[in-house]
PDB file of C-alpha atoms and ligand atoms in Angstrom:
ATOM      1  CA  MET A   1      12.752 -18.859 -12.015  1.00 95.00           C
ATOM      2  CA  PHE A   2      11.209 -17.812  -8.725  1.00 98.00           C
ATOM      3  CA  THR A   3      11.165 -19.565  -5.352  1.00 98.00           C
ATOM      4  CA  ASP A   4       8.476 -19.005  -2.728  1.00 98.00           C
ATOM      5  CA  SER A   5      10.295 -19.654   0.550  1.00 98.00           C
ATOM      6  CA  HIS A   6       7.154 -19.688   2.729  1.00 98.00           C
ATOM      7  CA  CYS A   7       3.593 -20.725   1.928  1.00 98.00           C
ATOM      8  CA  HIS A   8       0.771 -22.673   3.532  1.00 98.00           C
ATOM      9  CA  LEU A   9      -0.535 -24.860   0.724  1.00 98.00           C
ATOM     10  CA  SER A  10      -1.968 -27.263   3.298  1.00 97.00           C
ATOM     11  CA  PHE A  11      -4.517 -24.666   4.447  1.00 97.00           C
ATOM     12  CA  PRO A  12      -7.972 -25.552   3.087  1.00 95.00           C
ATOM     13  CA  GLU A  13      -8.436 -22.467   0.879  1.00 94.00           C
ATOM     14  CA  LEU A  14      -5.278 -23.405  -1.054  1.00 96.00           C
ATOM     15  CA  ARG A  15      -5.369 -27.191  -0.734  1.00 94.00           C
ATOM     16  CA  GLU A  16      -8.766 -27.311  -2.414  1.00 95.00           C
ATOM     17  CA  GLN A  17      -7.406 -25.291  -5.347  1.00 96.00           C
ATOM     18  CA  LEU A  18      -4.133 -27.170  -5.679  1.00 97.00           C
ATOM     19  CA  PRO A  19      -4.284 -28.139  -9.397  1.00 97.00           C
ATOM     20  CA  VAL A  20      -5.185 -24.550 -10.322  1.00 97.00           C
ATOM     21  CA  ILE A  21      -2.406 -23.157  -8.120  1.00 98.00           C
ATOM     22  CA  LEU A  22       0.226 -25.522  -9.510  1.00 98.00           C
ATOM     23  CA  GLU A  23      -0.752 -24.479 -13.024  1.00 98.00           C
ATOM     24  CA  ALA A  24      -0.605 -20.779 -12.086  1.00 98.00           C
ATOM     25  CA  MET A  25       2.839 -21.329 -10.549  1.00 98.00           C
ATOM     26  CA  ALA A  26       4.102 -22.897 -13.766  1.00 98.00           C
ATOM     27  CA  GLN A  27       2.701 -19.986 -15.804  1.00 98.00           C
ATOM     28  CA  ALA A  28       4.400 -17.486 -13.491  1.00 98.00           C
ATOM     29  CA  GLN A  29       7.734 -19.388 -13.525  1.00 98.00           C
ATOM     30  CA  VAL A  30       7.516 -20.066  -9.799  1.00 98.00           C
ATOM     31  CA  GLU A  31       9.397 -23.314  -9.877  1.00 97.00           C
ATOM     32  CA  ARG A  32       9.703 -24.069  -6.180  1.00 98.00           C
ATOM     33  CA  ALA A  33       7.806 -23.500  -2.959  1.00 98.00           C
ATOM     34  CA  LEU A  34       8.385 -24.434   0.656  1.00 98.00           C
ATOM     35  CA  CYS A  35       5.261 -25.633   2.499  1.00 98.00           C
ATOM     36  CA  ILE A  36       5.394 -24.508   6.108  1.00 98.00           C
ATOM     37  CA  CYS A  37       4.020 -26.559   8.992  1.00 98.00           C
ATOM     38  CA  THR A  38       2.227 -24.790  11.869  1.00 98.00           C
ATOM     39  CA  THR A  39       0.855 -27.693  13.959  1.00 98.00           C
ATOM     40  CA  LEU A  40       1.872 -31.314  14.463  1.00 98.00           C
ATOM     41  CA  GLU A  41      -1.676 -32.292  13.507  1.00 98.00           C
ATOM     42  CA  GLU A  42      -1.126 -30.682  10.117  1.00 98.00           C
ATOM     43  CA  PHE A  43       2.295 -32.196   9.461  1.00 98.00           C
ATOM     44  CA  GLU A  44       1.194 -35.234   7.420  1.00 98.00           C
ATOM     45  CA  ASP A  45      -0.776 -32.983   5.047  1.00 98.00           C
ATOM     46  CA  VAL A  46       2.218 -30.686   4.607  1.00 98.00           C
ATOM     47  CA  TYR A  47       4.482 -33.669   4.095  1.00 98.00           C
ATOM     48  CA  ARG A  48       2.122 -35.233   1.540  1.00 98.00           C
ATOM     49  CA  LEU A  49       2.405 -32.100  -0.632  1.00 98.00           C
ATOM     50  CA  ALA A  50       6.196 -32.383  -0.637  1.00 98.00           C
ATOM     51  CA  HIS A  51       6.072 -36.120  -1.191  1.00 97.00           C
ATOM     52  CA  ASP A  52       3.706 -35.891  -4.161  1.00 97.00           C
ATOM     53  CA  HIS A  53       5.266 -32.898  -5.929  1.00 97.00           C
ATOM     54  CA  PRO A  54       8.992 -32.729  -6.798  1.00 95.00           C
ATOM     55  CA  HIS A  55       9.094 -28.914  -6.618  1.00 96.00           C
ATOM     56  CA  LEU A  56       7.480 -28.621  -3.182  1.00 98.00           C
ATOM     57  CA  TRP A  57       9.220 -29.211   0.145  1.00 98.00           C
ATOM     58  CA  ALA A  58       8.109 -29.293   3.771  1.00 98.00           C
ATOM     59  CA  THR A  59       9.126 -28.053   7.203  1.00 98.00           C
ATOM     60  CA  VAL A  60       8.130 -29.312  10.647  1.00 98.00           C
ATOM     61  CA  GLY A  61       7.196 -27.015  13.488  1.00 98.00           C
ATOM     62  CA  VAL A  62       4.473 -25.567  15.683  1.00 98.00           C
ATOM     63  CA  HIS A  63       3.655 -21.891  15.211  1.00 98.00           C
ATOM     64  CA  PRO A  64       3.892 -19.668  18.331  1.00 98.00           C
ATOM     65  CA  ASP A  65       0.195 -18.773  17.922  1.00 96.00           C
ATOM     66  CA  THR A  66      -0.909 -22.424  18.002  1.00 96.00           C
ATOM     67  CA  GLU A  67      -2.723 -23.129  21.269  1.00 96.00           C
ATOM     68  CA  GLY A  68      -4.729 -26.056  22.552  1.00 96.00           C
ATOM     69  CA  LEU A  69      -3.125 -28.586  20.225  1.00 97.00           C
ATOM     70  CA  GLN A  70      -0.275 -31.062  20.638  1.00 97.00           C
ATOM     71  CA  GLU A  71       2.797 -29.496  22.253  1.00 98.00           C
ATOM     72  CA  PRO A  72       5.904 -30.627  20.340  1.00 98.00           C
ATOM     73  CA  SER A  73       8.647 -32.464  22.190  1.00 98.00           C
ATOM     74  CA  LEU A  74      12.192 -32.430  20.873  1.00 98.00           C
ATOM     75  CA  ASP A  75      11.677 -36.008  19.770  1.00 98.00           C
ATOM     76  CA  ASP A  76       8.465 -35.136  17.889  1.00 98.00           C
ATOM     77  CA  LEU A  77      10.423 -32.613  15.849  1.00 98.00           C
ATOM     78  CA  LEU A  78      13.480 -34.809  15.314  1.00 98.00           C
ATOM     79  CA  THR A  79      11.583 -37.870  14.072  1.00 98.00           C
ATOM     80  CA  ARG A  80       9.615 -35.799  11.553  1.00 98.00           C
ATOM     81  CA  ALA A  81      12.688 -33.811  10.510  1.00 98.00           C
ATOM     82  CA  ALA A  82      14.360 -37.096   9.555  1.00 97.00           C
ATOM     83  CA  ARG A  83      11.861 -37.591   6.720  1.00 97.00           C
ATOM     84  CA  PRO A  84      13.597 -37.007   3.370  1.00 93.00           C
ATOM     85  CA  ARG A  85      11.708 -33.967   2.030  1.00 96.00           C
ATOM     86  CA  VAL A  86      11.711 -32.008   5.271  1.00 98.00           C
ATOM     87  CA  VAL A  87      14.217 -29.201   4.784  1.00 98.00           C
ATOM     88  CA  GLY A  88      13.658 -26.856   7.747  1.00 98.00           C
ATOM     89  CA  ILE A  89      12.387 -26.444  11.316  1.00 98.00           C
ATOM     90  CA  GLY A  90       9.435 -24.100  11.847  1.00 97.00           C
ATOM     91  CA  GLU A  91       7.659 -21.993  11.713  1.00 98.00           C
ATOM     92  CA  THR A  92       8.703 -21.122  15.224  1.00 98.00           C
ATOM     93  CA  GLY A  93       9.497 -17.981  17.167  1.00 98.00           C
ATOM     94  CA  LEU A  94       7.558 -15.616  19.388  1.00 98.00           C
ATOM     95  CA  ASP A  95       4.366 -13.622  18.926  1.00 98.00           C
ATOM     96  CA  TYR A  96       3.289 -11.179  21.622  1.00 97.00           C
ATOM     97  CA  TYR A  97       0.876  -9.354  19.327  1.00 95.00           C
ATOM     98  CA  ARG A  98      -2.242 -11.136  20.520  1.00 89.00           C
ATOM     99  CA  LEU A  99      -1.718 -11.594  24.220  1.00 93.00           C
ATOM    100  CA  GLY A 100      -5.455 -11.722  24.854  1.00 87.00           C
ATOM    101  CA  GLY A 101      -5.287 -10.151  28.311  1.00 92.00           C
ATOM    102  CA  ARG A 102      -2.109 -12.027  29.293  1.00 96.00           C
ATOM    103  CA  SER A 103       1.263 -10.483  30.106  1.00 96.00           C
ATOM    104  CA  VAL A 104       4.562 -11.253  28.376  1.00 97.00           C
ATOM    105  CA  ALA A 105       5.542 -13.166  31.528  1.00 96.00           C
ATOM    106  CA  ASP A 106       2.547 -15.442  30.939  1.00 96.00           C
ATOM    107  CA  MET A 107       3.989 -16.479  27.583  1.00 97.00           C
ATOM    108  CA  ALA A 108       6.763 -18.630  29.047  1.00 97.00           C
ATOM    109  CA  TRP A 109       5.253 -21.645  27.263  1.00 97.00           C
ATOM    110  CA  GLN A 110       5.850 -19.897  23.934  1.00 98.00           C
ATOM    111  CA  ARG A 111       9.487 -19.246  24.795  1.00 98.00           C
ATOM    112  CA  GLU A 112       9.940 -22.859  25.885  1.00 98.00           C
ATOM    113  CA  ARG A 113       8.428 -24.111  22.608  1.00 98.00           C
ATOM    114  CA  TYR A 114      10.766 -21.806  20.676  1.00 98.00           C
ATOM    115  CA  ARG A 115      13.780 -23.180  22.586  1.00 98.00           C
ATOM    116  CA  THR A 116      12.743 -26.719  21.691  1.00 98.00           C
ATOM    117  CA  HIS A 117      12.671 -25.800  17.997  1.00 98.00           C
ATOM    118  CA  ILE A 118      16.089 -24.127  18.179  1.00 98.00           C
ATOM    119  CA  ARG A 119      17.507 -27.298  19.764  1.00 97.00           C
ATOM    120  CA  ALA A 120      15.953 -29.390  16.998  1.00 98.00           C
ATOM    121  CA  GLY A 121      17.513 -27.100  14.400  1.00 97.00           C
ATOM    122  CA  ARG A 122      20.965 -27.503  15.898  1.00 96.00           C
ATOM    123  CA  LEU A 123      20.712 -31.254  16.307  1.00 96.00           C
ATOM    124  CA  THR A 124      19.567 -31.771  12.710  1.00 96.00           C
ATOM    125  CA  ASP A 125      21.616 -28.905  11.273  1.00 96.00           C
ATOM    126  CA  LEU A 126      18.443 -27.728   9.531  1.00 97.00           C
ATOM    127  CA  PRO A 127      17.607 -24.019   9.171  1.00 98.00           C
ATOM    128  CA  LEU A 128      14.993 -22.363  11.376  1.00 98.00           C
ATOM    129  CA  VAL A 129      12.009 -20.540   9.913  1.00 98.00           C
ATOM    130  CA  ILE A 130      11.456 -17.780  12.453  1.00 98.00           C
ATOM    131  CA  HIS A 131       8.237 -15.857  12.993  1.00 98.00           C
ATOM    132  CA  THR A 132       8.512 -12.802  15.240  1.00 98.00           C
ATOM    133  CA  ARG A 133       5.838 -10.239  16.024  1.00 97.00           C
ATOM    134  CA  SER A 134       5.946  -7.635  18.787  1.00 97.00           C
ATOM    135  CA  ALA A 135       8.637  -9.789  20.373  1.00 98.00           C
ATOM    136  CA  SER A 136      11.904  -9.057  18.583  1.00 98.00           C
ATOM    137  CA  ASP A 137      14.070  -8.553  21.704  1.00 98.00           C
ATOM    138  CA  ASP A 138      13.171 -11.932  23.181  1.00 98.00           C
ATOM    139  CA  THR A 139      13.289 -13.620  19.776  1.00 98.00           C
ATOM    140  CA  LEU A 140      16.872 -12.489  19.247  1.00 98.00           C
ATOM    141  CA  ALA A 141      18.023 -13.024  22.849  1.00 97.00           C
ATOM    142  CA  ILE A 142      16.765 -16.608  23.007  1.00 97.00           C
ATOM    143  CA  LEU A 143      18.182 -17.339  19.564  1.00 97.00           C
ATOM    144  CA  ARG A 144      21.619 -16.131  20.625  1.00 96.00           C
ATOM    145  CA  GLU A 145      21.474 -18.090  23.840  1.00 96.00           C
ATOM    146  CA  GLU A 146      19.982 -21.349  22.618  1.00 96.00           C
ATOM    147  CA  GLY A 147      21.478 -21.218  19.148  1.00 95.00           C
ATOM    148  CA  GLY A 148      25.110 -21.180  20.237  1.00 92.00           C
ATOM    149  CA  LEU A 149      25.460 -17.661  18.844  1.00 90.00           C
ATOM    150  CA  SER A 150      26.494 -15.647  21.897  1.00 79.00           C
ATOM    151  CA  ALA A 151      29.620 -15.601  23.998  1.00 63.00           C
ATOM    152  CA  SER A 152      27.672 -16.723  27.057  1.00 61.00           C
ATOM    153  CA  SER A 153      26.296 -19.881  25.451  1.00 56.00           C
ATOM    154  CA  SER A 154      28.166 -23.151  25.532  1.00 54.00           C
ATOM    155  CA  GLN A 155      29.111 -23.598  21.894  1.00 53.00           C
ATOM    156  CA  THR A 156      31.419 -26.458  22.641  1.00 50.00           C
ATOM    157  CA  THR A 157      28.771 -28.771  24.097  1.00 53.00           C
ATOM    158  CA  SER A 158      27.716 -31.775  22.109  1.00 53.00           C
ATOM    159  CA  ASP A 159      24.436 -30.364  20.855  1.00 60.00           C
ATOM    160  CA  GLY A 160      25.489 -29.837  17.277  1.00 68.00           C
ATOM    161  CA  ALA A 161      25.841 -26.941  14.878  1.00 87.00           C
ATOM    162  CA  VAL A 162      25.068 -23.314  15.594  1.00 94.00           C
ATOM    163  CA  SER A 163      21.651 -22.085  14.513  1.00 96.00           C
ATOM    164  CA  ARG A 164      21.024 -20.725  11.057  1.00 97.00           C
ATOM    165  CA  GLY A 165      17.822 -19.802   9.304  1.00 98.00           C
ATOM    166  CA  VAL A 166      15.532 -17.048   8.122  1.00 98.00           C
ATOM    167  CA  PHE A 167      13.389 -14.341   9.703  1.00 98.00           C
ATOM    168  CA  HIS A 168      10.251 -14.797   7.638  1.00 98.00           C
ATOM    169  CA  CYS A 169       7.655 -12.212   6.578  1.00 98.00           C
ATOM    170  CA  PHE A 170       9.935  -9.505   7.897  1.00 98.00           C
ATOM    171  CA  THR A 171       8.159  -6.413   9.247  1.00 97.00           C
ATOM    172  CA  GLU A 172      10.636  -5.332  11.927  1.00 97.00           C
ATOM    173  CA  THR A 173      12.952  -2.339  12.138  1.00 97.00           C
ATOM    174  CA  MET A 174      16.330  -1.741  10.559  1.00 98.00           C
ATOM    175  CA  ALA A 175      17.969  -2.514  13.924  1.00 98.00           C
ATOM    176  CA  VAL A 176      16.339  -5.934  14.083  1.00 98.00           C
ATOM    177  CA  ALA A 177      17.351  -6.635  10.477  1.00 98.00           C
ATOM    178  CA  ARG A 178      20.930  -5.713  11.318  1.00 98.00           C
ATOM    179  CA  ALA A 179      20.906  -7.997  14.360  1.00 97.00           C
ATOM    180  CA  ALA A 180      19.495 -10.909  12.350  1.00 98.00           C
ATOM    181  CA  LEU A 181      22.111 -10.410   9.624  1.00 98.00           C
ATOM    182  CA  ASP A 182      24.854 -10.245  12.261  1.00 97.00           C
ATOM    183  CA  LEU A 183      23.739 -13.676  13.455  1.00 97.00           C
ATOM    184  CA  GLY A 184      24.145 -14.988   9.906  1.00 97.00           C
ATOM    185  CA  PHE A 185      20.411 -15.223   9.250  1.00 98.00           C
ATOM    186  CA  TYR A 186      18.556 -14.487   6.032  1.00 98.00           C
ATOM    187  CA  ILE A 187      15.622 -12.095   5.776  1.00 98.00           C
ATOM    188  CA  SER A 188      12.499 -12.938   3.825  1.00 98.00           C
ATOM    189  CA  PHE A 189      10.093 -10.317   2.483  1.00 98.00           C
ATOM    190  CA  SER A 190       6.427 -10.926   1.711  1.00 98.00           C
ATOM    191  CA  GLY A 191       3.729  -8.999  -0.144  1.00 97.00           C
ATOM    192  CA  ILE A 192       3.682  -6.491   2.726  1.00 98.00           C
ATOM    193  CA  LEU A 193       6.655  -4.908   0.955  1.00 98.00           C
ATOM    194  CA  THR A 194       4.288  -3.786  -1.822  1.00 97.00           C
ATOM    195  CA  PHE A 195       1.764  -2.128   0.503  1.00 97.00           C
ATOM    196  CA  ARG A 196       1.458   1.626   0.250  1.00 95.00           C
ATOM    197  CA  ASN A 197       2.098   2.206   3.970  1.00 96.00           C
ATOM    198  CA  ALA A 198       5.280   0.075   4.046  1.00 97.00           C
ATOM    199  CA  ALA A 199       7.846   2.796   3.277  1.00 97.00           C
ATOM    200  CA  ASP A 200       9.966   1.926   6.339  1.00 98.00           C
ATOM    201  CA  LEU A 201      10.043  -1.719   5.341  1.00 98.00           C
ATOM    202  CA  ARG A 202      11.162  -0.796   1.823  1.00 98.00           C
ATOM    203  CA  GLU A 203      14.112   0.999   3.404  1.00 98.00           C
ATOM    204  CA  VAL A 204      14.963  -2.180   5.270  1.00 98.00           C
ATOM    205  CA  ALA A 205      14.761  -4.175   2.020  1.00 98.00           C
ATOM    206  CA  GLN A 206      17.129  -1.719   0.388  1.00 98.00           C
ATOM    207  CA  PHE A 207      19.567  -2.217   3.260  1.00 98.00           C
ATOM    208  CA  VAL A 208      19.506  -6.040   3.358  1.00 98.00           C
ATOM    209  CA  PRO A 209      22.167  -7.392   0.965  1.00 98.00           C
ATOM    210  CA  LEU A 210      20.732  -9.254  -2.014  1.00 98.00           C
ATOM    211  CA  ASP A 211      22.713 -12.360  -1.090  1.00 98.00           C
ATOM    212  CA  ARG A 212      20.841 -12.568   2.243  1.00 98.00           C
ATOM    213  CA  THR A 213      17.377 -11.832   0.864  1.00 98.00           C
ATOM    214  CA  LEU A 214      14.584 -14.357   0.360  1.00 98.00           C
ATOM    215  CA  ILE A 215      11.070 -13.835  -1.008  1.00 98.00           C
ATOM    216  CA  GLU A 216       7.834 -15.460   0.076  1.00 98.00           C
ATOM    217  CA  THR A 217       4.062 -15.184  -0.124  1.00 98.00           C
ATOM    218  CA  ASP A 218       3.008 -16.490   3.322  1.00 98.00           C
ATOM    219  CA  SER A 219      -0.076 -17.466   1.294  1.00 97.00           C
ATOM    220  CA  PRO A 220      -3.034 -17.680   1.649  1.00 97.00           C
ATOM    221  CA  TYR A 221      -2.479 -14.345   3.445  1.00 94.00           C
ATOM    222  CA  LEU A 222      -0.932 -11.028   2.413  1.00 93.00           C
ATOM    223  CA  ALA A 223      -1.450 -11.022  -1.334  1.00 93.00           C
ATOM    224  CA  PRO A 224       0.857  -8.415  -2.865  1.00 94.00           C
ATOM    225  CA  VAL A 225      -0.355  -5.341  -4.723  1.00 93.00           C
ATOM    226  CA  PRO A 226      -2.052  -5.425  -7.265  1.00 93.00           C
ATOM    227  CA  HIS A 227      -3.838  -8.470  -5.808  1.00 92.00           C
ATOM    228  CA  ARG A 228      -4.141  -7.130  -2.270  1.00 93.00           C
ATOM    229  CA  GLY A 229      -7.151  -8.476  -0.375  1.00 90.00           C
ATOM    230  CA  LYS A 230      -7.502 -11.594  -2.553  1.00 93.00           C
ATOM    231  CA  THR A 231      -6.404 -15.107  -1.656  1.00 94.00           C
ATOM    232  CA  ASN A 232      -2.651 -15.282  -2.076  1.00 97.00           C
ATOM    233  CA  SER A 233      -0.753 -18.197  -3.620  1.00 97.00           C
ATOM    234  CA  PRO A 234       2.879 -18.980  -4.527  1.00 98.00           C
ATOM    235  CA  ALA A 235       2.098 -17.881  -8.098  1.00 98.00           C
ATOM    236  CA  LEU A 236       2.114 -14.272  -6.862  1.00 98.00           C
ATOM    237  CA  VAL A 237       5.649 -14.274  -5.422  1.00 98.00           C
ATOM    238  CA  PRO A 238       7.086 -12.531  -8.530  1.00 98.00           C
ATOM    239  CA  TRP A 239       5.290  -9.354  -7.354  1.00 98.00           C
ATOM    240  CA  VAL A 240       7.491  -9.349  -4.250  1.00 98.00           C
ATOM    241  CA  ALA A 241      10.579  -9.844  -6.401  1.00 98.00           C
ATOM    242  CA  ARG A 242       9.467  -7.014  -8.680  1.00 98.00           C
ATOM    243  CA  GLN A 243       9.210  -4.687  -5.676  1.00 98.00           C
ATOM    244  CA  ILE A 244      12.722  -5.608  -4.528  1.00 98.00           C
ATOM    245  CA  ALA A 245      14.089  -5.055  -8.031  1.00 98.00           C
ATOM    246  CA  GLU A 246      12.516  -1.605  -8.040  1.00 98.00           C
ATOM    247  CA  ILE A 247      13.826  -0.737  -4.560  1.00 98.00           C
ATOM    248  CA  LYS A 248      17.357  -1.839  -5.370  1.00 98.00           C
ATOM    249  CA  GLY A 249      17.324  -0.540  -8.947  1.00 98.00           C
ATOM    250  CA  ILE A 250      18.261  -3.910 -10.456  1.00 98.00           C
ATOM    251  CA  GLU A 251      16.733  -6.304 -12.990  1.00 98.00           C
ATOM    252  CA  LEU A 252      13.886  -8.566 -11.955  1.00 98.00           C
ATOM    253  CA  ASP A 253      15.866 -11.532 -13.234  1.00 98.00           C
ATOM    254  CA  ALA A 254      18.736 -10.721 -10.865  1.00 98.00           C
ATOM    255  CA  VAL A 255      16.345 -10.833  -7.907  1.00 98.00           C
ATOM    256  CA  ALA A 256      14.765 -14.082  -9.115  1.00 98.00           C
ATOM    257  CA  GLN A 257      18.138 -15.760  -9.496  1.00 98.00           C
ATOM    258  CA  ALA A 258      19.704 -14.460  -6.285  1.00 98.00           C
ATOM    259  CA  THR A 259      16.737 -15.357  -4.096  1.00 98.00           C
ATOM    260  CA  SER A 260      16.570 -18.831  -5.632  1.00 98.00           C
ATOM    261  CA  ARG A 261      20.315 -19.395  -5.044  1.00 98.00           C
ATOM    262  CA  ASN A 262      19.946 -18.117  -1.467  1.00 98.00           C
ATOM    263  CA  PHE A 263      17.112 -20.572  -0.913  1.00 98.00           C
ATOM    264  CA  GLU A 264      19.321 -23.438  -2.126  1.00 97.00           C
ATOM    265  CA  ARG A 265      22.181 -22.309   0.074  1.00 97.00           C
ATOM    266  CA  LEU A 266      20.030 -22.062   3.194  1.00 98.00           C
ATOM    267  CA  PHE A 267      17.739 -25.049   2.623  1.00 97.00           C
ATOM    268  CA  GLY A 268      20.513 -27.206   1.205  1.00 92.00           C
ATOM    269  CA  ARG A 269      18.481 -30.389   1.497  1.00 91.00           C
ATOM    270  CA  VAL A 270      16.284 -29.301  -1.422  1.00 90.00           C
ATOM    271  CA  LEU A 271      19.151 -30.220  -3.709  1.00 88.00           C
ATOM    272  CA  ALA A 272      19.504 -33.658  -2.133  1.00 84.00           C
ATOM    273  CA  SER A 273      15.893 -34.796  -1.867  1.00 70.00           C
TER     274      SER A 273
HETATM  275 ZN1   ZN B   1       4.655 -16.465  10.367  1.00 68.21          ZN
HETATM  276 ZN1   ZN B   2       3.523 -18.649   7.826  1.00 68.21          ZN
END
């Protein structure tokens, strides 16, 4: 069986097709999917999916690209994270790709929001779903600092466990992958891995140990080859697994099983709720 560790089933283009998508998932042996929250306004819709379907789960978080909507307080995240089928905090992180005429210094609000999510992750002991684009240095530095993962941070204070989680839709360099693995994080690959121009990323996927690898669709975006350009859905996640099997020279079934076990290990609450 396959597990899609990151999808956006609450987005209208997928939500409107839900019965069709659930059927396609069953056909493709995609037995589980994690529905990722990107705004507080969207949270109840994401939660409803997890509540209504035993093989779907939810996260709570506000995406770094979300602007002009409700800014999450620590309490906003904690109260929602206490709901039974919420298994992770995110997606969160940093995105300096679309600065829109601003400088990196102007993005302090994004860094502050990211810190709030890391605190929520530690206090709840839930994994972080991290989005990073054109911002890997700051993403890692703040994670080390706020996550209790560096020598300079105060690990012995009363703010809970050290951070754990996943770098989702990974498109960064080998060095960033190594740094994320060193922090104990998992790395999740999307359909980008199947794109013709993604040779460097395939090298990264070869390097990342199978027991730290997750797969995802990030649907409705980034449909894998041979469906590139179409609307993506969790039913297409086996194409990502197939690519990893090819890269590593192992059986598809081994990738399916390992990535599903990794998902259970990281998002442990899926087994309890
Ligand atoms: Zn993302
Ligand atoms: Zn996403």
